[in-house]
DNA sequence: TCTTGATTTGACCATCTGGTCAAACTCACG
DNA sequence: CGTGAGTTTGACCAGATGGTCAAATCAAGA
């Protein structure tokens, strides 16, 4: 294992290559379905070499998840109490949908983890995530009190945004099997936008 | 392997026990994450005994998926062109949500498969499923032409129903981590019902 | 250039896992 | 109750897989 000093040029490069490869592999096959050899070869390293940078398969997975959690939650974090309610929500949705389009691997990484009961991130869910959701939920609630948007169950409103946007990344194969050549995201953006405008207009 | 005659009492019992056990295991850990031993012991059989009833792990998985596909698509199949448009759609949604509540294992079984690119059911998606969706999509379209419901992209409308309802089964851990004690399905039903009423009312 | 720490690797190991097989056991029915 | 088909199992195998290790190679500062 590399010493605990400032990372060398090579360390930086290889760690990054490993995480990138791991994202590919884990998001496509899940934790159990991925092998260290697969990740190593995708990263252009030998297996022992990879294990020189991360102590175990589990460690790579953990590093990936925790490294990406912040990115993943950033859009919700940015929901601004001071902004225009409907606009804030619509642009949150827009960003989430864009993430499904541009970061589908990240979405599927979390999806894989969640569907299987989130054995490795249960903690983050009931702490960080819950806190964030409750906080933003309160903001939504305030907007509803002020009559700025229609009154609905705030938690379910947030769930619905996650469900609708992440669906296009997580179940991409299914969506494409049905839509054929059509670009899923064109129609999705339009559809979802309409949906929330109608739902939330007081 | 059991002969190809009429199944004996024991064959019926054991085959059923195996599929039930496999549903538990596969839905919780995915295909690759599940072991034949796990399924066997959950079914109360030894591994060789299990493999006497099904030729391979893959065969169990396939049998499960194809056996459940019909159940899974039944609600959409039941969408009745002759019924009242909004009511038909709302009751489709209601049934889907009920399935998430009562058959979460089935939902997660498919979710696991889909997130990982549906390697084993790609075929069913682009054939049976596509045909069904296109057919029902046409019904929705007709209703829109008649001004019975608001005009939206029909495929995305169907996707949204899948996403919103299955989310509660597939990402159950996350939902519960955030809601705490509250029963997810109470609020969900109410929320989703409101959402589609507002969206589809012309 | 030399030295020392960082990096890489081939060989190896223990365990897990899907699957096989022959022998043993059980059941239903004549 | 005897018998043949149906059922069950312990022992076993081959390949995959996560991980280790000592030795070899490389890189950068003195």
Coordinates of C-alpha atoms (C1' of nucleotides) in Angstrom, one line a residue:
Chain A
X1 CA 0.0 0.0 0.0
X2 CA 1.3 3.5 -0.8
X3 CA 2.6 5.4 2.2
X4 CA 0.4 8.0 3.8
X5 CA 2.4 11.0 2.4
X6 CA 1.4 13.4 -0.3
X7 CA 0.3 11.3 -3.3
X8 CA 2.8 11.0 -6.1
X9 CA 2.0 11.7 -9.7
X10 CA 1.7 8.0 -10.4
X11 CA -0.5 7.5 -7.4
X12 CA -2.9 10.2 -8.5
X13 CA -3.1 8.8 -12.0
X14 CA -3.6 5.2 -10.9
X15 CA -6.1 5.9 -8.2
X16 CA -8.1 7.9 -10.6
X17 CA -7.9 5.2 -13.3
X18 CA -9.0 2.6 -10.8
X19 CA -12.0 4.5 -9.6
X20 CA -13.0 5.3 -13.2
X21 CA -12.7 1.6 -14.1
X22 CA -14.5 0.6 -11.0
X23 CA -17.4 2.9 -11.8
X24 CA -17.8 1.2 -15.2
X25 CA -17.7 -2.3 -13.8
X26 CA -19.6 -1.9 -10.6
X27 CA -22.4 0.1 -12.3
X28 CA -22.8 -2.5 -14.9
X29 CA -22.6 -5.6 -12.9
X30 CA -23.2 -4.7 -9.2
X31 CA -20.7 -5.3 -6.4
X32 CA -20.9 -9.1 -6.4
X33 CA -21.1 -9.4 -10.1
X34 CA -17.8 -7.5 -10.6
X35 CA -14.4 -9.0 -10.3
X36 CA -11.1 -7.4 -9.2
X37 CA -9.5 -8.7 -12.3
X38 CA -12.1 -7.0 -14.5
X39 CA -11.5 -3.7 -12.8
X40 CA -7.8 -4.1 -12.9
X41 CA -7.7 -4.8 -16.6
X42 CA -10.1 -2.0 -17.4
X43 CA -7.8 0.3 -15.5
X44 CA -4.8 -1.1 -17.3
X45 CA -3.2 -2.6 -14.2
X46 CA -2.5 -6.1 -13.0
X47 CA -4.6 -7.3 -10.1
X48 CA -1.8 -7.2 -7.5
X49 CA -0.9 -3.8 -8.7
X50 CA -4.5 -2.6 -8.2
X51 CA -4.5 -4.1 -4.8
X52 CA -1.4 -2.0 -4.0
X53 CA -3.6 1.1 -4.3
X54 CA -6.7 -0.2 -2.6
X55 CA -6.6 -2.8 0.1
X56 CA -9.6 -4.7 -1.2
X57 CA -12.5 -4.9 -3.6
X58 CA -14.8 -3.6 -0.9
X59 CA -12.5 -0.6 -0.3
X60 CA -12.7 0.4 -3.9
X61 CA -16.5 0.2 -3.8
X62 CA -16.7 2.2 -0.6
X63 CA -14.3 4.9 -2.0
X64 CA -16.4 5.2 -5.1
X65 CA -19.7 5.5 -3.3
X66 CA -18.6 8.0 -0.7
X67 CA -16.7 10.0 -3.3
X68 CA -19.8 10.2 -5.5
X69 CA -22.4 10.8 -2.9
X70 CA -21.7 14.5 -2.7
X71 CA -21.9 14.9 -6.5
X72 CA -25.1 13.0 -6.4
X73 CA -26.8 15.1 -3.9
X74 CA -25.5 18.5 -5.0
X75 CA -28.6 19.4 -7.0
X76 CA -30.9 19.0 -4.1
X77 CA -28.4 20.9 -2.0
X78 CA -28.6 23.8 -4.4
X79 CA -32.4 24.1 -4.0
X80 CA -32.5 27.7 -2.9
X81 CA -35.1 28.9 -0.4
X82 CA -34.7 32.4 -1.7
X83 CA -35.3 31.6 -5.3
X84 CA -38.7 31.5 -7.1
X85 CA -40.3 28.3 -5.9
X86 CA -41.6 26.8 -9.1
X87 CA -38.4 27.8 -10.9
X88 CA -36.2 26.3 -8.2
X89 CA -38.1 23.0 -8.4
X90 CA -38.1 22.9 -12.1
X91 CA -34.4 23.6 -12.3
X92 CA -33.7 20.9 -9.7
X93 CA -35.6 18.5 -11.9
X94 CA -33.8 19.7 -14.9
X95 CA -30.4 19.1 -13.3
X96 CA -31.4 15.7 -12.1
X97 CA -32.6 14.7 -15.5
X98 CA -29.4 16.0 -17.0
X99 CA -27.4 13.9 -14.5
X100 CA -29.3 10.8 -15.6
X101 CA -28.3 11.6 -19.1
X102 CA -24.7 12.5 -18.4
X103 CA -23.9 10.3 -15.4
X104 CA -25.9 7.2 -15.9
X105 CA -23.2 5.0 -14.5
X106 CA -23.3 6.9 -11.2
X107 CA -27.1 6.5 -11.1
X108 CA -26.9 2.8 -11.7
X109 CA -24.1 2.4 -9.2
X110 CA -26.5 3.8 -6.5
X111 CA -29.5 1.9 -8.0
X112 CA -27.6 -1.4 -7.8
X113 CA -26.8 -0.7 -4.2
X114 CA -30.3 0.4 -3.2
X115 CA -32.2 -2.4 -4.9
X116 CA -30.2 -4.8 -2.9
X117 CA -31.0 -3.1 0.4
X118 CA -28.0 -0.7 0.5
X119 CA -25.9 -3.0 2.7
X120 CA -22.9 -0.7 2.3
X121 CA -24.5 2.8 2.5
X122 CA -27.4 2.3 4.9
X123 CA -25.7 4.6 7.2
X124 CA -25.4 7.5 4.8
X125 CA -29.1 7.1 4.0
X126 CA -30.5 7.5 7.4
X127 CA -28.0 10.2 8.3
X128 CA -26.8 12.6 5.6
X129 CA -29.5 11.9 3.2
X130 CA -32.3 12.1 5.7
X131 CA -31.0 15.3 7.1
X132 CA -30.8 16.9 3.6
X133 CA -34.2 15.7 2.6
X134 CA -35.8 16.9 5.8
X135 CA -34.2 20.3 5.4
X136 CA -35.3 20.8 1.8
X137 CA -38.7 19.3 2.7
X138 CA -39.1 22.1 5.1
X139 CA -38.4 24.6 2.4
X140 CA -41.0 23.1 0.2
X141 CA -43.4 23.1 3.0
X142 CA -42.8 26.8 3.6
X143 CA -43.5 27.5 0.0
X144 CA -46.7 25.6 0.2
X145 CA -47.7 27.6 3.3
X146 CA -47.1 30.7 1.4
X147 CA -49.3 29.5 -1.4
X148 CA -46.4 29.8 -3.8
X149 CA -46.9 26.2 -4.9
X150 CA -49.7 23.7 -4.5
X151 CA -49.8 21.7 -1.3
X152 CA -48.6 18.1 -1.7
X153 CA -46.7 15.6 0.5
X154 CA -43.2 17.0 0.4
X155 CA -41.3 13.8 0.9
X156 CA -43.3 12.1 -1.8
X157 CA -42.8 15.0 -4.1
X158 CA -39.0 14.5 -3.7
X159 CA -39.3 10.8 -4.2
X160 CA -41.3 11.4 -7.3
X161 CA -38.6 13.6 -8.8
X162 CA -36.0 11.0 -8.0
X163 CA -38.1 8.2 -9.5
X164 CA -39.0 10.0 -12.7
X165 CA -35.5 11.3 -13.5
X166 CA -33.4 8.4 -12.4
X167 CA -35.7 5.9 -14.2
X168 CA -34.2 7.1 -17.5
X169 CA -30.7 6.1 -16.3
X170 CA -31.4 3.1 -14.3
X171 CA -33.8 1.4 -16.7
X172 CA -32.3 2.8 -19.8
X173 CA -32.4 -0.6 -21.6
X174 CA -36.1 -0.9 -21.0
X175 CA -36.8 2.7 -22.1
X176 CA -34.8 2.3 -25.3
X177 CA -36.3 -1.1 -26.1
X178 CA -39.7 0.7 -26.1
X179 CA -38.8 4.0 -27.7
X180 CA -36.6 2.6 -30.4
X181 CA -34.5 5.3 -32.1
X182 CA -36.2 8.2 -30.3
X183 CA -34.0 10.0 -27.9
X184 CA -35.5 9.3 -24.4
X185 CA -34.4 12.6 -22.9
X186 CA -36.0 14.9 -25.3
X187 CA -39.5 13.7 -24.6
X188 CA -38.8 13.1 -20.9
X189 CA -37.7 16.7 -20.3
X190 CA -40.9 18.0 -21.9
X191 CA -43.1 15.5 -20.2
X192 CA -41.8 15.9 -16.7
X193 CA -41.7 19.6 -17.0
X194 CA -45.4 19.7 -17.9
X195 CA -46.2 17.2 -15.2
X196 CA -44.7 19.3 -12.4
X197 CA -46.0 22.6 -13.7
X198 CA -49.5 21.1 -13.6
X199 CA -49.0 19.5 -10.2
X200 CA -47.4 22.5 -8.5
X201 CA -49.2 25.4 -9.9
X202 CA -51.4 26.5 -7.0
Chain B
X1 CA -33.7 -34.6 -14.0
X2 CA -37.4 -35.6 -13.4
X3 CA -39.0 -37.3 -16.4
X4 CA -41.2 -35.4 -18.7
X5 CA -44.5 -37.0 -17.5
X6 CA -47.1 -35.5 -15.4
X7 CA -45.4 -34.0 -12.3
X8 CA -45.6 -36.0 -9.1
X9 CA -46.8 -34.6 -5.8
X10 CA -43.2 -34.3 -4.7
X11 CA -42.1 -32.6 -7.9
X12 CA -44.8 -30.0 -7.6
X13 CA -44.0 -29.2 -4.0
X14 CA -40.3 -29.0 -4.6
X15 CA -40.4 -27.0 -7.8
X16 CA -42.7 -24.5 -6.1
X17 CA -40.4 -24.3 -3.0
X18 CA -37.4 -23.7 -5.2
X19 CA -39.0 -20.9 -7.2
X20 CA -40.2 -19.3 -4.0
X21 CA -36.7 -19.5 -2.5
X22 CA -35.1 -18.3 -5.7
X23 CA -37.4 -15.3 -5.7
X24 CA -36.3 -14.4 -2.2
X25 CA -32.6 -14.8 -3.0
X26 CA -32.4 -13.4 -6.5
X27 CA -34.5 -10.4 -5.7
X28 CA -32.3 -9.6 -2.7
X29 CA -28.9 -10.2 -4.2
X30 CA -29.2 -10.2 -8.0
X31 CA -28.3 -13.1 -10.2
X32 CA -24.6 -13.1 -9.7
X33 CA -24.9 -12.3 -6.0
X34 CA -27.0 -15.4 -5.3
X35 CA -25.6 -18.9 -4.9
X36 CA -27.2 -22.2 -5.7
X37 CA -26.5 -23.3 -2.1
X38 CA -28.4 -20.3 -0.7
X39 CA -31.4 -21.1 -2.8
X40 CA -31.2 -24.8 -2.0
X41 CA -31.0 -24.2 1.8
X42 CA -33.8 -21.6 1.7
X43 CA -35.9 -24.2 -0.1
X44 CA -35.0 -26.9 2.4
X45 CA -33.1 -29.0 -0.1
X46 CA -29.5 -30.0 -0.7
X47 CA -27.7 -28.5 -3.6
X48 CA -27.6 -31.7 -5.7
X49 CA -31.3 -32.2 -4.9
X50 CA -32.1 -28.8 -6.2
X51 CA -30.1 -29.4 -9.4
X52 CA -32.2 -32.5 -9.9
X53 CA -35.2 -30.3 -10.5
X54 CA -33.6 -27.5 -12.4
X55 CA -30.6 -28.1 -14.6
X56 CA -28.7 -25.0 -13.6
X57 CA -28.8 -21.7 -11.7
X58 CA -29.5 -19.9 -14.9
X59 CA -32.5 -22.2 -15.6
X60 CA -34.1 -21.3 -12.2
X61 CA -33.6 -17.7 -12.9
X62 CA -35.1 -17.9 -16.4
X63 CA -38.1 -20.0 -15.1
X64 CA -38.7 -17.4 -12.4
X65 CA -38.6 -14.4 -14.8
X66 CA -40.7 -15.8 -17.5
X67 CA -43.2 -17.2 -15.0
X68 CA -43.6 -13.8 -13.4
X69 CA -43.5 -11.6 -16.5
X70 CA -47.2 -12.2 -17.2
X71 CA -48.2 -11.4 -13.6
X72 CA -46.1 -8.3 -13.9
X73 CA -47.7 -7.0 -17.0
X74 CA -51.2 -8.0 -16.2
X75 CA -52.4 -4.6 -14.9
X76 CA -51.3 -2.9 -18.1
X77 CA -53.0 -5.6 -20.1
X78 CA -56.2 -4.9 -18.3
X79 CA -56.3 -1.3 -19.2
X80 CA -59.6 -1.2 -21.0
X81 CA -60.2 0.9 -24.0
X82 CA -63.9 0.8 -23.3
X83 CA -63.7 2.1 -19.8
X84 CA -63.6 5.6 -18.5
X85 CA -60.2 7.0 -19.5
X86 CA -59.2 8.7 -16.3
X87 CA -60.6 6.0 -14.1
X88 CA -58.9 3.3 -16.2
X89 CA -55.5 5.0 -15.8
X90 CA -56.0 5.7 -12.1
X91 CA -56.9 2.1 -11.4
X92 CA -53.9 0.9 -13.4
X93 CA -51.8 3.1 -11.2
X94 CA -53.6 1.8 -8.1
X95 CA -52.9 -1.8 -9.1
X96 CA -49.3 -1.1 -9.9
X97 CA -48.8 0.6 -6.5
X98 CA -50.5 -2.3 -4.8
X99 CA -48.1 -4.6 -6.5
X100 CA -45.2 -2.7 -5.2
X101 CA -46.6 -3.1 -1.8
X102 CA -47.5 -6.7 -2.0
X103 CA -45.0 -8.1 -4.5
X104 CA -41.8 -6.1 -3.8
X105 CA -39.6 -9.1 -4.4
X106 CA -41.0 -9.5 -7.9
X107 CA -40.4 -5.8 -8.5
X108 CA -36.8 -6.0 -7.3
X109 CA -36.2 -9.1 -9.3
X110 CA -37.0 -7.2 -12.5
X111 CA -35.2 -4.1 -11.2
X112 CA -32.0 -6.0 -10.6
X113 CA -32.2 -7.5 -14.1
X114 CA -32.9 -4.1 -15.7
X115 CA -30.3 -2.0 -14.0
X116 CA -27.7 -4.4 -15.2
X117 CA -28.8 -4.1 -18.8
X118 CA -31.3 -7.0 -18.8
X119 CA -28.9 -9.5 -20.2
X120 CA -31.4 -12.3 -19.7
X121 CA -34.6 -10.7 -20.8
X122 CA -33.6 -8.3 -23.5
X123 CA -35.6 -10.3 -25.8
X124 CA -38.9 -10.1 -23.9
X125 CA -38.4 -6.3 -23.6
X126 CA -38.1 -5.5 -27.3
X127 CA -40.9 -8.0 -28.2
X128 CA -43.7 -8.8 -25.8
X129 CA -43.3 -5.6 -23.7
X130 CA -42.9 -3.3 -26.7
X131 CA -45.9 -4.7 -28.4
X132 CA -48.0 -4.4 -25.2
X133 CA -46.8 -0.8 -24.6
X134 CA -47.4 0.3 -28.1
X135 CA -50.9 -1.2 -28.1
X136 CA -51.9 0.6 -24.9
X137 CA -50.1 3.7 -26.0
X138 CA -52.4 3.8 -28.9
X139 CA -55.4 3.6 -26.6
X140 CA -54.1 6.5 -24.6
X141 CA -53.5 8.4 -27.7
X142 CA -57.1 7.8 -28.9
X143 CA -58.4 9.1 -25.5
X144 CA -56.3 12.2 -26.0
X145 CA -57.6 12.7 -29.5
X146 CA -61.1 12.5 -28.1
X147 CA -60.2 15.1 -25.5
X148 CA -61.0 12.7 -22.7
X149 CA -57.6 13.3 -21.1
X150 CA -54.9 15.9 -21.6
X151 CA -52.4 15.4 -24.3
X152 CA -49.0 14.2 -23.2
X153 CA -46.3 11.9 -24.6
X154 CA -47.9 8.5 -24.1
X155 CA -44.8 6.5 -23.8
X156 CA -43.4 8.8 -21.2
X157 CA -46.7 8.7 -19.4
X158 CA -46.4 5.0 -19.0
X159 CA -42.8 5.2 -18.0
X160 CA -43.7 7.7 -15.3
X161 CA -46.3 5.3 -13.9
X162 CA -43.7 2.6 -13.7
X163 CA -41.1 4.8 -12.2
X164 CA -43.4 6.3 -9.6
X165 CA -45.0 3.1 -8.5
X166 CA -42.0 0.7 -8.6
X167 CA -39.8 3.2 -6.9
X168 CA -41.5 2.3 -3.6
X169 CA -40.6 -1.4 -4.0
X170 CA -37.2 -1.1 -5.6
X171 CA -35.8 1.6 -3.4
X172 CA -37.7 0.7 -0.3
X173 CA -34.7 1.0 2.0
X174 CA -34.2 4.6 0.9
X175 CA -37.8 5.5 1.2
X176 CA -38.0 4.1 4.7
X177 CA -34.8 5.6 5.7
X178 CA -36.3 9.0 5.0
X179 CA -39.9 8.5 6.1
X180 CA -39.1 6.7 9.3
X181 CA -42.1 5.1 10.8
X182 CA -44.6 6.5 8.4
X183 CA -46.1 4.0 6.0
X184 CA -44.8 4.9 2.6
X185 CA -47.8 3.6 0.7
X186 CA -50.4 5.7 2.4
X187 CA -48.9 8.9 1.3
X188 CA -47.7 7.6 -2.0
X189 CA -51.2 6.6 -3.1
X190 CA -52.6 9.9 -2.2
X191 CA -49.7 11.8 -3.8
X192 CA -49.7 9.9 -7.0
X193 CA -53.4 10.0 -7.4
X194 CA -53.4 13.8 -7.1
X195 CA -50.5 14.0 -9.5
X196 CA -52.2 12.1 -12.3
X197 CA -55.5 13.8 -11.8
X198 CA -53.9 17.1 -12.3
X199 CA -51.8 16.0 -15.2
X200 CA -54.5 14.3 -17.1
X201 CA -57.6 16.4 -16.5
X202 CA -58.0 18.1 -19.8
Chain C
dT1 C1' 25.2 8.2 -11.0
dC2 C1' 23.7 6.1 -6.9
dT3 C1' 20.5 5.1 -3.6
dT4 C1' 16.3 4.5 -1.6
dG5 C1' 11.6 4.4 -1.6
dA6 C1' 7.8 3.7 -4.9
dT7 C1' 5.8 0.6 -8.2
dT8 C1' 4.9 -3.6 -10.6
dT9 C1' 4.5 -8.5 -11.3
dG10 C1' 4.6 -13.7 -11.6
dA11 C1' 3.6 -17.3 -8.8
dC12 C1' 0.9 -18.8 -5.4
dC13 C1' -3.0 -19.9 -1.9
dA14 C1' -7.5 -20.7 0.2
dT15 C1' -12.1 -20.4 -0.5
dC16 C1' -16.2 -20.3 -3.0
dT17 C1' -19.1 -21.9 -6.4
dG18 C1' -21.6 -24.2 -10.2
dG19 C1' -22.2 -28.6 -11.4
dT20 C1' -21.5 -34.1 -11.6
dC21 C1' -22.1 -38.8 -10.2
dA22 C1' -22.8 -43.2 -8.4
dA23 C1' -24.8 -45.0 -4.6
dA24 C1' -28.5 -45.1 -1.3
dC25 C1' -33.0 -44.4 -0.1
dT26 C1' -38.2 -43.8 -0.6
dC27 C1' -42.6 -44.1 -2.6
dA28 C1' -46.5 -45.8 -5.2
dC29 C1' -48.6 -49.4 -7.1
dG30 C1' -49.3 -54.1 -8.9
Chain D
dC1 C1' -44.6 -57.0 0.2
dG2 C1' -41.7 -56.5 -3.9
dT3 C1' -40.1 -53.8 -7.5
dG4 C1' -38.9 -50.2 -10.5
dA5 C1' -39.2 -45.5 -11.0
dG6 C1' -38.6 -41.4 -8.5
dT7 C1' -35.8 -38.9 -5.1
dT8 C1' -32.0 -37.7 -2.2
dT9 C1' -27.2 -37.2 -0.8
dG10 C1' -22.1 -37.4 0.3
dA11 C1' -18.1 -37.0 -2.1
dC12 C1' -16.0 -34.9 -5.5
dC13 C1' -14.2 -31.8 -9.5
dA14 C1' -12.8 -27.7 -12.2
dG15 C1' -12.7 -23.1 -12.6
dA16 C1' -13.2 -18.6 -10.8
dT17 C1' -12.0 -15.3 -7.4
dG18 C1' -10.2 -12.3 -3.6
dG19 C1' -6.1 -11.7 -1.8
dT20 C1' -0.7 -12.4 -0.5
dC21 C1' 4.2 -12.1 -1.1
dA22 C1' 8.9 -11.9 -2.3
dA23 C1' 11.5 -10.5 -5.8
dA24 C1' 12.2 -7.4 -9.7
dT25 C1' 11.9 -2.9 -11.8
dC26 C1' 11.5 2.0 -11.9
dA27 C1' 11.8 7.0 -10.6
dA28 C1' 13.6 11.0 -8.5
dG29 C1' 16.4 13.5 -5.5
dA30 C1' 21.1 13.9 -3.4

